[in-house]
Amino acid sequence: MFKEAFKYYKAKWPPPDLNGVIDFEEPSKTNHESTLVELQDNVPGLHLSFPPIGLQPPQSWRCYALKSHPGILVIRNPFTVHGQRYWIARSLRDYPRAPNRINLNENLFASDAIKDWWNALQQCDDKDEARRLKISMRWATLGYHHDWDTKVYSETMHTPFPQDLSNLCQYIATVLGFADFEAQAAIVNFYPIGTTLSGHTDHSEPNQTAPLFSFSFGQTAVFLIGGTTREERPSALYLRSGDVLIMSQQSRLCYHAVPRVMKTQEEPWNNLPADDADEKLMKPERKKLRRDFEDNSNVCDMSLYRLVRDDSFWLPYMHYLNDSRININVRQVLPSGVKQLPLPPS
Ligand SMILES: O=C(O)CCC(=O)C(=O)O
């Protein structure tokens, strides 16, 4: 069932009928009403204030659950435009650098490693070479680095997790009632249009009860969520730029995939609002918080946050996003209260 659905939505010709894809932008469409539950009154932390810079206040979030897939939650783009730009720039400029790992450096000697992929891409004069460099970037790992061969996390492949991303997840987790969540590992997936991610479960984490947080930016994905076996029929949903998908409880270990990344009509990362919500968030009542951010520059890179407002800085990011999607997929690895993974037997 899962494989068939994957093939159906991946197909170039004939193109799939997308009418059955659950659309959080138009929740009242067709038969989705029976599938989608708007959660507003049941979100424990909707009253919370002081979201991290770049997030709208939770009172304005639209949160959904899927009746057919208990544990799947979706927040429809809770980011401000500059918030989206910040996370896109972090994903492209910063996360593919040491100490994080990237697919391009797998199996290379350290001396041959690409140290700064985004910069190399910007410096590349040869159009074909630049295209190759762009589309060959597929993932970066942060924190506990996913070992694609053994699928086992280890302390020897562990580097500090970015504090800003941890902070973002912690806030969203608290709003949704998962206050114990600790962000410890992430995969940043890069999807040029036409690429896919086939069906799999995420079961490498010793902690499989903590939820998984998945952030989408750029072009739109068709995302499949199934059951705990490949035999169950999956549901298809659109994940658009800014959407946050949470796999919790029964859905944490369910099969999922991205069979299609498709060009979107809307480009929320480019639509600078006439009424600058971010600017308001940085005004007097936020002064103390801003001071906290600046005191601890790790929590949010304020200089990057200012830079993404500048159109000439933003231009190369806009070009990248014209035909690509980015997904930041964050997990807790350790059981609550545990400080590190057991050492392997000697
Ligand atoms: O790109 C996505 O939305 C999903 C990514 C994913 O499933 C993964 O990294 O395990």
mmCIF file of C-alpha atoms and ligand atoms in Angstrom:
data_model
loop_
_atom_site.group_PDB
_atom_site.id
_atom_site.type_symbol
_atom_site.label_atom_id
_atom_site.label_comp_id
_atom_site.label_asym_id
_atom_site.label_seq_id
_atom_site.Cartn_x
_atom_site.Cartn_y
_atom_site.Cartn_z
ATOM 1 C CA MET A 1 0.000 0.000 0.000
ATOM 2 C CA PHE A 2 2.739 2.455 1.002
ATOM 3 C CA LYS A 3 4.879 1.693 -2.045
ATOM 4 C CA GLU A 4 1.935 2.071 -4.414
ATOM 5 C CA ALA A 5 0.990 5.446 -2.940
ATOM 6 C CA PHE A 6 4.628 6.575 -3.132
ATOM 7 C CA LYS A 7 4.827 5.601 -6.814
ATOM 8 C CA TYR A 8 1.485 7.261 -7.540
ATOM 9 C CA TYR A 9 2.478 10.641 -6.068
ATOM 10 C CA LYS A 10 6.005 10.485 -7.491
ATOM 11 C CA ALA A 11 4.875 9.826 -11.070
ATOM 12 C CA LYS A 12 5.766 12.413 -13.698
ATOM 13 C CA TRP A 13 3.334 10.951 -16.218
ATOM 14 C CA PRO A 14 0.446 10.671 -15.842
ATOM 15 C CA PRO A 15 0.643 13.288 -13.066
ATOM 16 C CA PRO A 16 -1.202 12.294 -9.882
ATOM 17 C CA ASP A 17 -4.614 13.673 -8.992
ATOM 18 C CA LEU A 18 -3.775 15.924 -6.041
ATOM 19 C CA ASN A 19 -7.385 16.563 -4.981
ATOM 20 C CA GLY A 20 -7.126 14.011 -2.207
ATOM 21 C CA VAL A 21 -4.056 15.640 -0.624
ATOM 22 C CA ILE A 22 -4.890 17.146 2.768
ATOM 23 C CA ASP A 23 -4.366 20.870 2.561
ATOM 24 C CA PHE A 24 -3.904 22.832 5.794
ATOM 25 C CA GLU A 25 -4.192 26.039 3.804
ATOM 26 C CA GLU A 26 -7.741 25.109 2.835
ATOM 27 C CA PRO A 27 -8.927 22.817 5.629
ATOM 28 C CA SER A 28 -12.569 23.097 4.633
ATOM 29 C CA LYS A 29 -11.834 21.653 1.168
ATOM 30 C CA THR A 30 -13.682 18.499 0.034
ATOM 31 C CA ASN A 31 -13.754 15.659 2.480
ATOM 32 C CA HIS A 32 -10.919 16.851 4.695
ATOM 33 C CA GLU A 33 -13.289 18.066 7.381
ATOM 34 C CA SER A 34 -13.784 14.490 8.482
ATOM 35 C CA THR A 35 -10.014 14.014 8.668
ATOM 36 C CA LEU A 36 -8.748 17.241 10.187
ATOM 37 C CA VAL A 37 -9.365 18.496 13.696
ATOM 38 C CA GLU A 38 -8.568 22.086 14.484
ATOM 39 C CA LEU A 39 -6.985 21.937 17.919
ATOM 40 C CA GLN A 40 -7.148 25.480 19.123
ATOM 41 C CA ASP A 41 -8.893 24.920 22.468
ATOM 42 C CA ASN A 42 -6.811 21.873 23.288
ATOM 43 C CA VAL A 43 -3.347 23.328 22.906
ATOM 44 C CA PRO A 44 -1.990 23.721 26.444
ATOM 45 C CA GLY A 45 0.414 26.611 25.866
ATOM 46 C CA LEU A 46 -1.500 28.856 23.503
ATOM 47 C CA HIS A 47 -1.438 31.618 26.118
ATOM 48 C CA LEU A 48 2.397 31.596 26.272
ATOM 49 C CA SER A 49 4.040 34.869 25.378
ATOM 50 C CA PHE A 50 7.532 35.853 24.216
ATOM 51 C CA PRO A 51 8.000 33.391 21.374
ATOM 52 C CA PRO A 52 11.548 33.218 20.041
ATOM 53 C CA ILE A 53 12.173 35.927 17.462
ATOM 54 C CA GLY A 54 10.758 34.877 14.094
ATOM 55 C CA LEU A 55 7.696 33.054 15.473
ATOM 56 C CA GLN A 56 4.207 34.555 15.588
ATOM 57 C CA PRO A 57 2.571 34.559 19.043
ATOM 58 C CA PRO A 58 0.954 31.148 19.644
ATOM 59 C CA GLN A 59 -2.500 32.732 19.964
ATOM 60 C CA SER A 60 -2.420 33.208 16.186
ATOM 61 C CA TRP A 61 -1.175 29.697 15.309
ATOM 62 C CA ARG A 62 -3.473 27.280 13.495
ATOM 63 C CA CYS A 63 -2.868 23.784 14.894
ATOM 64 C CA TYR A 64 -4.333 20.616 13.445
ATOM 65 C CA ALA A 65 -4.500 16.937 14.310
ATOM 66 C CA LEU A 66 -5.264 14.140 11.868
ATOM 67 C CA LYS A 67 -8.077 11.846 13.002
ATOM 68 C CA SER A 68 -6.796 8.994 10.857
ATOM 69 C CA HIS A 69 -3.226 9.288 12.237
ATOM 70 C CA PRO A 70 -3.324 9.899 15.987
ATOM 71 C CA GLY A 71 -0.218 11.756 17.152
ATOM 72 C CA ILE A 72 0.359 13.698 13.924
ATOM 73 C CA LEU A 73 0.091 17.437 14.572
ATOM 74 C CA VAL A 74 0.621 20.238 12.086
ATOM 75 C CA ILE A 75 1.092 23.927 12.829
ATOM 76 C CA ARG A 76 0.379 25.863 9.650
ATOM 77 C CA ASN A 77 3.329 28.255 9.218
ATOM 78 C CA PRO A 78 3.738 29.946 12.619
ATOM 79 C CA PHE A 79 6.749 31.931 11.342
ATOM 80 C CA THR A 80 7.045 35.574 10.387
ATOM 81 C CA VAL A 81 8.571 36.260 6.971
ATOM 82 C CA HIS A 82 11.892 37.158 8.555
ATOM 83 C CA GLY A 83 11.645 34.104 10.775
ATOM 84 C CA GLN A 84 11.410 31.901 7.670
ATOM 85 C CA ARG A 85 14.336 33.739 6.124
ATOM 86 C CA TYR A 86 16.411 33.273 9.272
ATOM 87 C CA TRP A 87 15.942 29.484 9.359
ATOM 88 C CA ILE A 88 16.486 29.180 5.612
ATOM 89 C CA ALA A 89 19.755 31.121 5.882
ATOM 90 C CA ARG A 90 20.859 29.054 8.894
ATOM 91 C CA SER A 91 20.128 25.852 6.951
ATOM 92 C CA LEU A 92 22.038 26.924 3.854
ATOM 93 C CA ARG A 93 24.854 29.116 5.140
ATOM 94 C CA ASP A 94 25.655 27.764 8.600
ATOM 95 C CA TYR A 95 24.413 24.239 9.227
ATOM 96 C CA PRO A 96 26.425 22.665 6.373
ATOM 97 C CA ARG A 97 29.685 23.722 8.124
ATOM 98 C CA ALA A 98 31.807 22.046 10.802
ATOM 99 C CA PRO A 99 31.222 20.624 13.295
ATOM 100 C CA ASN A 100 28.164 19.439 11.375
ATOM 101 C CA ARG A 101 28.437 16.690 8.783
ATOM 102 C CA ILE A 102 27.263 16.806 5.167
ATOM 103 C CA ASN A 103 26.744 14.117 2.555
ATOM 104 C CA LEU A 104 29.277 15.784 0.238
ATOM 105 C CA ASN A 105 32.110 15.037 2.646
ATOM 106 C CA GLU A 106 31.267 11.394 3.274
ATOM 107 C CA ASN A 107 34.155 9.180 2.201
ATOM 108 C CA LEU A 108 36.503 12.122 1.527
ATOM 109 C CA PHE A 109 39.831 12.733 3.222
ATOM 110 C CA ALA A 110 39.613 15.673 5.627
ATOM 111 C CA SER A 111 41.972 17.630 3.372
ATOM 112 C CA ASP A 112 39.494 17.343 0.461
ATOM 113 C CA ALA A 113 36.428 18.215 2.493
ATOM 114 C CA ILE A 114 34.200 21.109 1.485
ATOM 115 C CA LYS A 115 34.421 23.404 4.485
ATOM 116 C CA ASP A 116 31.901 26.029 3.447
ATOM 117 C CA TRP A 117 29.466 24.717 0.821
ATOM 118 C CA TRP A 118 27.305 27.860 0.598
ATOM 119 C CA ASN A 119 30.302 30.097 0.096
ATOM 120 C CA ALA A 120 31.788 27.696 -2.487
ATOM 121 C CA LEU A 121 28.451 27.796 -4.337
ATOM 122 C CA GLN A 122 28.387 31.609 -4.342
ATOM 123 C CA GLN A 123 32.007 31.757 -5.570
ATOM 124 C CA CYS A 124 31.530 29.228 -8.371
ATOM 125 C CA ASP A 125 31.761 30.957 -11.785
ATOM 126 C CA ASP A 126 31.014 27.917 -13.909
ATOM 127 C CA LYS A 127 27.233 27.597 -14.341
ATOM 128 C CA ASP A 128 27.215 23.810 -14.786
ATOM 129 C CA GLU A 129 29.577 23.248 -11.896
ATOM 130 C CA ALA A 130 27.452 25.522 -9.676
ATOM 131 C CA ARG A 131 24.331 23.565 -10.625
ATOM 132 C CA ARG A 132 26.093 20.297 -9.756
ATOM 133 C CA LEU A 133 27.290 21.686 -6.443
ATOM 134 C CA LYS A 134 23.821 22.967 -5.634
ATOM 135 C CA ILE A 135 21.872 19.789 -6.330
ATOM 136 C CA SER A 136 24.439 17.441 -4.821
ATOM 137 C CA MET A 137 23.884 18.834 -1.314
ATOM 138 C CA ARG A 138 21.292 16.481 0.206
ATOM 139 C CA TRP A 139 21.772 16.493 3.968
ATOM 140 C CA ALA A 140 23.563 17.940 6.950
ATOM 141 C CA THR A 141 23.434 16.367 10.407
ATOM 142 C CA LEU A 142 23.649 18.234 13.704
ATOM 143 C CA GLY A 143 24.154 17.189 17.332
ATOM 144 C CA TYR A 144 24.133 13.401 17.498
ATOM 145 C CA HIS A 145 25.014 12.634 13.874
ATOM 146 C CA HIS A 146 22.874 10.059 12.191
ATOM 147 C CA ASP A 147 25.026 7.142 11.032
ATOM 148 C CA TRP A 148 23.447 6.193 7.688
ATOM 149 C CA ASP A 149 25.184 2.794 7.613
ATOM 150 C CA THR A 150 24.796 1.435 11.130
ATOM 151 C CA LYS A 151 21.769 3.590 12.057
ATOM 152 C CA VAL A 152 23.229 3.699 15.567
ATOM 153 C CA TYR A 153 23.978 7.001 17.336
ATOM 154 C CA SER A 154 27.188 7.199 19.344
ATOM 155 C CA GLU A 155 29.008 9.632 21.629
ATOM 156 C CA THR A 156 31.966 9.578 19.251
ATOM 157 C CA MET A 157 29.741 11.145 16.570
ATOM 158 C CA HIS A 158 28.287 13.880 18.745
ATOM 159 C CA THR A 159 28.912 17.632 18.464
ATOM 160 C CA PRO A 160 27.079 20.554 20.110
ATOM 161 C CA PHE A 161 23.512 21.053 18.925
ATOM 162 C CA PRO A 162 22.749 24.624 17.701
ATOM 163 C CA GLN A 163 21.274 26.555 20.602
ATOM 164 C CA ASP A 164 18.879 28.601 18.450
ATOM 165 C CA LEU A 165 17.273 25.500 16.933
ATOM 166 C CA SER A 166 17.050 23.840 20.322
ATOM 167 C CA ASN A 167 15.387 26.972 21.664
ATOM 168 C CA LEU A 168 12.861 27.059 18.809
ATOM 169 C CA CYS A 169 11.901 23.406 19.336
ATOM 170 C CA GLN A 170 11.712 23.824 23.092
ATOM 171 C CA TYR A 171 9.248 26.692 22.739
ATOM 172 C CA ILE A 172 6.991 24.897 20.242
ATOM 173 C CA ALA A 173 7.179 21.704 22.306
ATOM 174 C CA THR A 174 6.127 23.595 25.429
ATOM 175 C CA VAL A 175 3.160 25.200 23.646
ATOM 176 C CA LEU A 176 2.015 21.756 22.499
ATOM 177 C CA GLY A 177 2.436 20.159 25.932
ATOM 178 C CA PHE A 178 5.747 18.324 25.383
ATOM 179 C CA ALA A 179 7.698 20.488 27.819
ATOM 180 C CA ASP A 180 10.323 17.779 28.520
ATOM 181 C CA PHE A 181 11.480 17.667 24.897
ATOM 182 C CA GLU A 182 15.193 18.191 24.296
ATOM 183 C CA ALA A 183 16.498 18.723 20.769
ATOM 184 C CA GLN A 184 19.607 16.532 20.447
ATOM 185 C CA ALA A 185 19.886 15.458 16.803
ATOM 186 C CA ALA A 186 18.747 16.918 13.503
ATOM 187 C CA ILE A 187 18.894 16.082 9.841
ATOM 188 C CA VAL A 188 18.619 19.036 7.505
ATOM 189 C CA ASN A 189 17.299 17.600 4.232
ATOM 190 C CA PHE A 190 17.795 19.498 0.971
ATOM 191 C CA TYR A 191 15.374 18.646 -1.854
ATOM 192 C CA PRO A 192 15.872 20.109 -5.330
ATOM 193 C CA ILE A 193 12.519 19.788 -7.170
ATOM 194 C CA GLY A 194 12.293 16.281 -8.620
ATOM 195 C CA THR A 195 14.017 14.595 -5.671
ATOM 196 C CA THR A 196 12.179 12.355 -3.209
ATOM 197 C CA LEU A 197 12.646 10.578 0.107
ATOM 198 C CA SER A 198 11.380 7.029 0.127
ATOM 199 C CA GLY A 199 9.297 5.356 2.819
ATOM 200 C CA HIS A 200 11.010 4.735 6.150
ATOM 201 C CA THR A 201 10.560 4.901 9.910
ATOM 202 C CA ASP A 202 12.814 6.850 12.294
ATOM 203 C CA HIS A 203 13.692 4.267 14.897
ATOM 204 C CA SER A 204 17.425 4.837 15.539
ATOM 205 C CA GLU A 205 16.773 7.046 18.567
ATOM 206 C CA PRO A 206 16.935 5.193 21.906
ATOM 207 C CA ASN A 207 14.158 7.570 22.944
ATOM 208 C CA GLN A 208 11.215 6.712 20.725
ATOM 209 C CA THR A 209 8.553 8.263 22.892
ATOM 210 C CA ALA A 210 9.702 11.880 22.539
ATOM 211 C CA PRO A 211 8.063 13.588 19.565
ATOM 212 C CA LEU A 212 9.892 14.474 16.365
ATOM 213 C CA PHE A 213 9.702 18.056 15.016
ATOM 214 C CA SER A 214 9.878 18.652 11.284
ATOM 215 C CA PHE A 215 10.143 22.140 9.739
ATOM 216 C CA SER A 216 9.502 22.779 6.041
ATOM 217 C CA PHE A 217 10.786 25.762 4.069
ATOM 218 C CA GLY A 218 10.737 26.685 0.385
ATOM 219 C CA GLN A 219 8.868 24.656 -2.229
ATOM 220 C CA THR A 220 5.888 22.479 -1.267
ATOM 221 C CA ALA A 221 6.132 18.767 -0.466
ATOM 222 C CA VAL A 222 3.565 16.034 -0.745
ATOM 223 C CA PHE A 223 4.221 14.098 2.474
ATOM 224 C CA LEU A 224 2.918 10.568 3.066
ATOM 225 C CA ILE A 225 2.127 9.340 6.550
ATOM 226 C CA GLY A 226 1.206 5.689 6.968
ATOM 227 C CA GLY A 227 1.022 3.139 9.750
ATOM 228 C CA THR A 228 3.602 0.998 11.520
ATOM 229 C CA THR A 229 3.782 -1.383 8.553
ATOM 230 C CA ARG A 230 4.066 -0.790 4.815
ATOM 231 C CA GLU A 231 0.754 -2.593 4.381
ATOM 232 C CA GLU A 232 -1.341 0.276 5.716
ATOM 233 C CA ARG A 233 -2.660 2.893 3.320
ATOM 234 C CA PRO A 234 -0.925 6.246 3.892
ATOM 235 C CA SER A 235 -2.540 9.682 3.807
ATOM 236 C CA ALA A 236 -1.036 12.441 1.684
ATOM 237 C CA LEU A 237 -0.615 15.972 3.045
ATOM 238 C CA TYR A 238 0.874 19.168 1.708
ATOM 239 C CA LEU A 239 3.763 20.576 3.716
ATOM 240 C CA ARG A 240 4.285 24.195 2.726
ATOM 241 C CA SER A 241 6.928 26.712 3.642
ATOM 242 C CA GLY A 242 6.876 27.419 7.368
ATOM 243 C CA ASP A 243 4.755 24.378 8.311
ATOM 244 C CA VAL A 244 5.748 22.426 11.407
ATOM 245 C CA LEU A 245 4.818 18.740 11.491
ATOM 246 C CA ILE A 246 5.062 16.839 14.753
ATOM 247 C CA MET A 247 5.171 13.044 14.887
ATOM 248 C CA SER A 248 4.170 12.113 18.427
ATOM 249 C CA GLN A 249 2.675 9.164 20.319
ATOM 250 C CA GLN A 250 1.346 6.420 18.025
ATOM 251 C CA SER A 251 2.615 8.140 14.895
ATOM 252 C CA ARG A 252 6.237 8.527 16.073
ATOM 253 C CA LEU A 253 7.258 5.196 14.558
ATOM 254 C CA CYS A 254 5.022 5.256 11.499
ATOM 255 C CA TYR A 255 6.162 4.999 7.887
ATOM 256 C CA HIS A 256 6.507 8.310 6.095
ATOM 257 C CA ALA A 257 7.976 9.618 2.843
ATOM 258 C CA VAL A 258 8.252 12.595 0.505
ATOM 259 C CA PRO A 259 7.257 11.380 -2.979
ATOM 260 C CA ARG A 260 7.036 14.834 -4.559
ATOM 261 C CA VAL A 261 8.406 18.340 -4.203
ATOM 262 C CA MET A 262 6.494 20.771 -6.340
ATOM 263 C CA LYS A 263 6.603 24.416 -7.327
ATOM 264 C CA THR A 264 4.433 26.577 -5.127
ATOM 265 C CA GLN A 265 2.396 29.591 -6.245
ATOM 266 C CA GLU A 266 3.005 31.414 -2.984
ATOM 267 C CA GLU A 267 6.475 32.412 -1.852
ATOM 268 C CA PRO A 268 5.955 33.491 1.756
ATOM 269 C CA TRP A 269 9.709 33.927 2.213
ATOM 270 C CA ASN A 270 9.577 36.783 -0.302
ATOM 271 C CA ASN A 271 6.368 38.512 0.794
ATOM 272 C CA LEU A 272 7.674 41.221 3.033
ATOM 273 C CA PRO A 273 4.680 42.527 4.934
ATOM 274 C CA ALA A 274 3.726 46.198 4.748
ATOM 275 C CA ASP A 275 3.083 45.919 8.470
ATOM 276 C CA ASP A 276 6.339 44.513 9.763
ATOM 277 C CA ALA A 277 5.345 42.091 12.522
ATOM 278 C CA ASP A 278 8.980 41.255 13.248
ATOM 279 C CA GLU A 279 9.854 44.871 13.689
ATOM 280 C CA LYS A 280 7.046 45.155 16.239
ATOM 281 C CA LEU A 281 8.383 42.131 18.048
ATOM 282 C CA MET A 282 11.690 43.905 18.397
ATOM 283 C CA LYS A 283 10.116 47.085 19.842
ATOM 284 C CA PRO A 284 10.159 48.314 23.491
ATOM 285 C CA GLU A 285 8.136 45.603 25.195
ATOM 286 C CA ARG A 286 10.625 43.108 23.749
ATOM 287 C CA LYS A 287 13.633 45.035 24.935
ATOM 288 C CA LYS A 288 14.459 42.773 27.828
ATOM 289 C CA LEU A 289 14.135 39.677 25.680
ATOM 290 C CA ARG A 290 16.267 41.287 23.001
ATOM 291 C CA ARG A 291 18.914 42.019 25.592
ATOM 292 C CA ASP A 292 18.804 38.367 26.630
ATOM 293 C CA PHE A 293 19.292 37.314 23.030
ATOM 294 C CA GLU A 294 22.220 39.628 22.600
ATOM 295 C CA ASP A 295 23.740 38.612 25.926
ATOM 296 C CA ASN A 296 23.677 35.066 24.730
ATOM 297 C CA SER A 297 24.449 35.314 21.045
ATOM 298 C CA ASN A 298 24.018 31.582 20.674
ATOM 299 C CA VAL A 299 20.277 31.753 21.262
ATOM 300 C CA CYS A 300 19.631 33.627 18.037
ATOM 301 C CA ASP A 301 22.184 35.064 15.660
ATOM 302 C CA MET A 302 20.882 38.634 15.747
ATOM 303 C CA SER A 303 23.299 39.792 13.083
ATOM 304 C CA LEU A 304 21.897 37.160 10.694
ATOM 305 C CA TYR A 305 18.392 38.114 11.752
ATOM 306 C CA ARG A 306 19.097 41.678 10.667
ATOM 307 C CA LEU A 307 20.915 40.622 7.483
ATOM 308 C CA VAL A 308 17.977 38.634 6.097
ATOM 309 C CA ARG A 309 16.038 41.931 5.851
ATOM 310 C CA ASP A 310 18.530 43.152 3.277
ATOM 311 C CA ASP A 311 17.401 42.216 -0.244
ATOM 312 C CA SER A 312 20.916 41.976 -1.675
ATOM 313 C CA PHE A 313 21.923 39.565 1.120
ATOM 314 C CA TRP A 314 18.718 37.611 0.561
ATOM 315 C CA LEU A 315 19.021 37.279 -3.255
ATOM 316 C CA PRO A 316 21.125 34.051 -3.429
ATOM 317 C CA TYR A 317 18.824 32.402 -0.881
ATOM 318 C CA MET A 318 15.828 33.393 -2.983
ATOM 319 C CA HIS A 319 17.474 31.840 -6.046
ATOM 320 C CA TYR A 320 18.161 28.613 -4.172
ATOM 321 C CA LEU A 321 14.550 28.363 -3.025
ATOM 322 C CA ASN A 322 13.160 28.919 -6.529
ATOM 323 C CA ASP A 323 13.451 25.199 -7.158
ATOM 324 C CA SER A 324 14.230 23.626 -3.782
ATOM 325 C CA ARG A 325 12.764 22.622 -0.458
ATOM 326 C CA ILE A 326 14.502 22.426 2.918
ATOM 327 C CA ASN A 327 13.387 20.253 5.821
ATOM 328 C CA ILE A 328 14.839 20.456 9.339
ATOM 329 C CA ASN A 329 14.026 17.238 11.166
ATOM 330 C CA VAL A 330 14.714 17.353 14.912
ATOM 331 C CA ARG A 331 14.751 14.465 17.362
ATOM 332 C CA GLN A 332 15.491 13.711 21.010
ATOM 333 C CA VAL A 333 17.977 10.868 21.230
ATOM 334 C CA LEU A 334 18.431 10.226 24.952
ATOM 335 C CA PRO A 335 15.775 9.032 27.349
ATOM 336 C CA SER A 336 14.692 11.854 29.712
ATOM 337 C CA GLY A 337 17.196 12.399 32.507
ATOM 338 C CA VAL A 338 19.967 10.473 30.715
ATOM 339 C CA LYS A 339 23.049 12.576 29.968
ATOM 340 C CA GLN A 340 24.856 10.428 27.416
ATOM 341 C CA LEU A 341 24.715 7.240 25.398
ATOM 342 C CA PRO A 342 26.255 4.103 26.890
ATOM 343 C CA LEU A 343 29.748 3.406 25.549
ATOM 344 C CA PRO A 344 29.907 0.436 23.180
ATOM 345 C CA PRO A 345 31.356 -2.748 24.729
ATOM 346 C CA SER A 346 35.130 -2.728 24.294
HETATM 347 O O1 LIG B 1 11.390 16.065 4.436
HETATM 348 C C1 LIG B 1 10.534 15.683 5.206
HETATM 349 O O2 LIG B 1 9.455 16.281 5.375
HETATM 350 C C2 LIG B 1 10.730 14.394 5.976
HETATM 351 C C3 LIG B 1 12.156 14.066 6.280
HETATM 352 C C4 LIG B 1 12.285 12.754 6.999
HETATM 353 O O3 LIG B 1 11.390 11.971 7.007
HETATM 354 C C5 LIG B 1 13.527 12.398 7.702
HETATM 355 O O4 LIG B 1 14.496 13.172 7.711
HETATM 356 O O5 LIG B 1 13.554 11.304 8.293
#
